[in-house]
C-alpha positions as a printed NumPy array, in Angstrom:
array([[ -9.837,   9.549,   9.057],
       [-10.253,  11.209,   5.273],
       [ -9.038,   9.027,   2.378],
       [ -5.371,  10.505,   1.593],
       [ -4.045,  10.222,  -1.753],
       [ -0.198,  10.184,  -2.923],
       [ -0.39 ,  12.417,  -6.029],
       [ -0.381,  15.538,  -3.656],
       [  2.422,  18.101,  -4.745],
       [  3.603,  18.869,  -1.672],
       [  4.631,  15.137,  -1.214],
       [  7.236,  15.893,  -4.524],
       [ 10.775,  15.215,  -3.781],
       [ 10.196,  14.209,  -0.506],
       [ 11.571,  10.749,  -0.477],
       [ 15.541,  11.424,  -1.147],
       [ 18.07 ,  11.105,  -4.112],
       [ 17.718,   8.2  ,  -4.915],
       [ 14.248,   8.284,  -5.739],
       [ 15.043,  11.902,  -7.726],
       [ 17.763,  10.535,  -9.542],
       [ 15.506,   8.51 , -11.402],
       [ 14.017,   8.757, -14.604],
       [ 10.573,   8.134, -15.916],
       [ 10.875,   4.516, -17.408],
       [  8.367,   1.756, -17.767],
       [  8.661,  -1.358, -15.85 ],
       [  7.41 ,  -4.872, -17.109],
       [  4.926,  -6.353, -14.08 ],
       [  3.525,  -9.543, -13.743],
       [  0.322,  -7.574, -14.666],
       [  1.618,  -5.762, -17.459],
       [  3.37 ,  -2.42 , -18.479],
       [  3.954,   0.283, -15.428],
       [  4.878,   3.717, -16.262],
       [  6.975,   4.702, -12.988],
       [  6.092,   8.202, -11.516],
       [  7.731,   9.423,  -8.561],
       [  4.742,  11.24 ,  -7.596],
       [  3.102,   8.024,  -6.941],
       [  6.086,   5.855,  -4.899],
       [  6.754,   4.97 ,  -1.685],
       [  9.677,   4.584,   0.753],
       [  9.672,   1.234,   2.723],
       [ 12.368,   1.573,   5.03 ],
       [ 13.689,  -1.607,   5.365],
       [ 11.821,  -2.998,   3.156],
       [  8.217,  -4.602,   3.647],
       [  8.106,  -7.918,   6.275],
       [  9.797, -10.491,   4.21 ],
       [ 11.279,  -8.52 ,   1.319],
       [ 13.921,  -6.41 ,   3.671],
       [ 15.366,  -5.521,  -0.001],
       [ 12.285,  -3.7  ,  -1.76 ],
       [ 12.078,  -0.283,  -0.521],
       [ 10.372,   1.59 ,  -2.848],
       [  6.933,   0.689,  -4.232],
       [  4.792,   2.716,  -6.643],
       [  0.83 ,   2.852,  -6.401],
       [ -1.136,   2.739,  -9.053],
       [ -4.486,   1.391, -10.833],
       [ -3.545,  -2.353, -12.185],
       [ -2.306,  -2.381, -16.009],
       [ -5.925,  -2.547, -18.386],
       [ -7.944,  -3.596, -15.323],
       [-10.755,  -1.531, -14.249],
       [-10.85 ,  -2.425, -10.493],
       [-11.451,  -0.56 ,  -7.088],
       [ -8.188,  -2.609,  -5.796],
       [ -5.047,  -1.047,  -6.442],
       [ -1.231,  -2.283,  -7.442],
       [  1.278,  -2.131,  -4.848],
       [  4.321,  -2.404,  -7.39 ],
       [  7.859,  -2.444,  -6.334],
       [ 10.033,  -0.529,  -8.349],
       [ 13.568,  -2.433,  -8.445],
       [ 11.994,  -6.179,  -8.456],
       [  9.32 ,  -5.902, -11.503],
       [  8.151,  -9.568, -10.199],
       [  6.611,  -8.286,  -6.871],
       [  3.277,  -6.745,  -6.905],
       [  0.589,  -7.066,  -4.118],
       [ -3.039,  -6.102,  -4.821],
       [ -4.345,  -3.495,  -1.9  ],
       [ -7.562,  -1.615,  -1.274],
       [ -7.761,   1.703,   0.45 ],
       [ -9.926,   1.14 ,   3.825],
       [-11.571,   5.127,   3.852],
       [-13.568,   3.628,   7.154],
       [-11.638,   1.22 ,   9.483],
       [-14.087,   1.134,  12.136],
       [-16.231,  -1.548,  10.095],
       [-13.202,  -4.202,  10.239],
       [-10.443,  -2.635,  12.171],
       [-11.147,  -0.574,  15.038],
       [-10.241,   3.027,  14.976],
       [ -8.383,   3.333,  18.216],
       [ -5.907,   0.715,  16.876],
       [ -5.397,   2.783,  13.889],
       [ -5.331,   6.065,  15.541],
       [ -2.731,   4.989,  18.205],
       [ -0.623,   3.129,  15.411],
       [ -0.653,   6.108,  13.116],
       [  0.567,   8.32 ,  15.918],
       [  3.331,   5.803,  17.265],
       [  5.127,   6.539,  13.266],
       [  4.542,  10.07 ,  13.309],
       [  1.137,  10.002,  10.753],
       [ -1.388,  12.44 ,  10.805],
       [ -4.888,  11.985,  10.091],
       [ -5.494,  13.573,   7.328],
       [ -1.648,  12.235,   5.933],
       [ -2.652,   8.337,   6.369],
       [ -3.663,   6.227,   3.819],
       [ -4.516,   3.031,   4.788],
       [ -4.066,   0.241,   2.963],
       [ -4.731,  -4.155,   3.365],
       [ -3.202,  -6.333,   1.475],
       [ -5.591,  -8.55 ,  -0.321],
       [ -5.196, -12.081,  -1.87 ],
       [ -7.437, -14.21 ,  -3.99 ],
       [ -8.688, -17.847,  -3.817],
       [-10.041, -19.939,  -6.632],
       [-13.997, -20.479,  -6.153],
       [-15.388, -22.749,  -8.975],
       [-15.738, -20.182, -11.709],
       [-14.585, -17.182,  -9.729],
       [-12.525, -15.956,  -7.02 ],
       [-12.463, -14.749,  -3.168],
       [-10.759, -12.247,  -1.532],
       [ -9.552, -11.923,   1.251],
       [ -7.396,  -8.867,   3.371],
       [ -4.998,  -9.704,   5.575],
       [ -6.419,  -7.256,   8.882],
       [ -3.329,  -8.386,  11.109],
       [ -0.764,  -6.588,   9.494],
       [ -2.227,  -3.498,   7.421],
       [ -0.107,  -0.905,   4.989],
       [  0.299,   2.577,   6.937],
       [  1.435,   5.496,   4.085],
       [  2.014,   8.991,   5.453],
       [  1.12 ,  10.703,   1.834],
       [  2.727,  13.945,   2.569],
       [  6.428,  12.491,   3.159],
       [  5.749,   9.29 ,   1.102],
       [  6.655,   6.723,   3.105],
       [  5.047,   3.492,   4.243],
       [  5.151,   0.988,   6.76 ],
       [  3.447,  -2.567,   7.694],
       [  2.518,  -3.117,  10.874],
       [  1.591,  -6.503,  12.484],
       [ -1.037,  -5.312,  15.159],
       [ -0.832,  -6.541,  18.444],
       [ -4.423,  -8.313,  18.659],
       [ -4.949, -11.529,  17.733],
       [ -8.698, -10.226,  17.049],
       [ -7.556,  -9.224,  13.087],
       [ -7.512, -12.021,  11.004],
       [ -5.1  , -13.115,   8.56 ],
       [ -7.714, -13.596,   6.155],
       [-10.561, -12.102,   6.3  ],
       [-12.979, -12.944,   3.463],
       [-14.73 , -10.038,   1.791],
       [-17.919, -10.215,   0.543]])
């Protein structure tokens, strides 16, 4: 699996009118100013498990943070925002034959997927934690722009996994 990125120009226009007819305006996070970019948004189709009315999300480094993770920013709600990292190699925490088969079952190509976990934080005396959710990870075809979760069917991934 190669590590796809969104800001390909052949993915340009590919998500609809909707997302065309928009113009390039800066949202107000929970992390800060986002300049939206087309060129860097997703399609959800239905939304992501729990927020059926999010569809489009845009991808991008977190506002003044210098951080590997990225910011998984929906566009219409400027209060949701989930931190993600890129997994280049799955075969270290998720197995590769899940992802392959997954991928193909939506349509993704290899060198088309990003893959993506969703990571979450936990207060450790002065610090933090993190943790990825492994169950249900972020599949992005980069060249048509659009994204899905999927919960994997083994009860091997955890929830939360704790990175080190």
């Amino acid at each position: 699996m190669t590590t796809a990125t969104l800001d390909r120009p052949e993915a340009s226009g590919a998500i609809g009118a909707t997302m065309s007819e928009r113009t390039q305006a800066t949202i107000q996070s929970r992390f800060g100013p986002v300049e939206l970019d087309e060129r860097r948004q997703i399609r959800f189709d239905g939304g992501l498990p729990g927020f059926p009315e999010c569809e489009v999300f845009q991808l991008d480094q977190p506002p003044g943070v210098e951080t590997e993770l990225l910011l998984l920013q929906a566009v219409d709600s400027p209060e949701l925002s989930f931190f993600v990292m890129s997994v280049s190699e799955p075969s270290s925490i998720i197995r590769m034959e899940d992802v392959a088969s997954t991928a193909r079952a939506l349509g993704i190509s290899a060198e088309n997927l990003l893959l993506l976990l969703i990571v979450t934080f936990k207060k450790n005396g002065d610090g933090f934690t993190k943790f990825v959710n492994l169950r249900a990870p972020i599949f992005i075809d980069v060249a048509r722009r659009l994204g899905r979760q999927v919960v994997l069917a083994s009860p091997d991934y955890s929830l939360k996994f704790q990175l080190t």
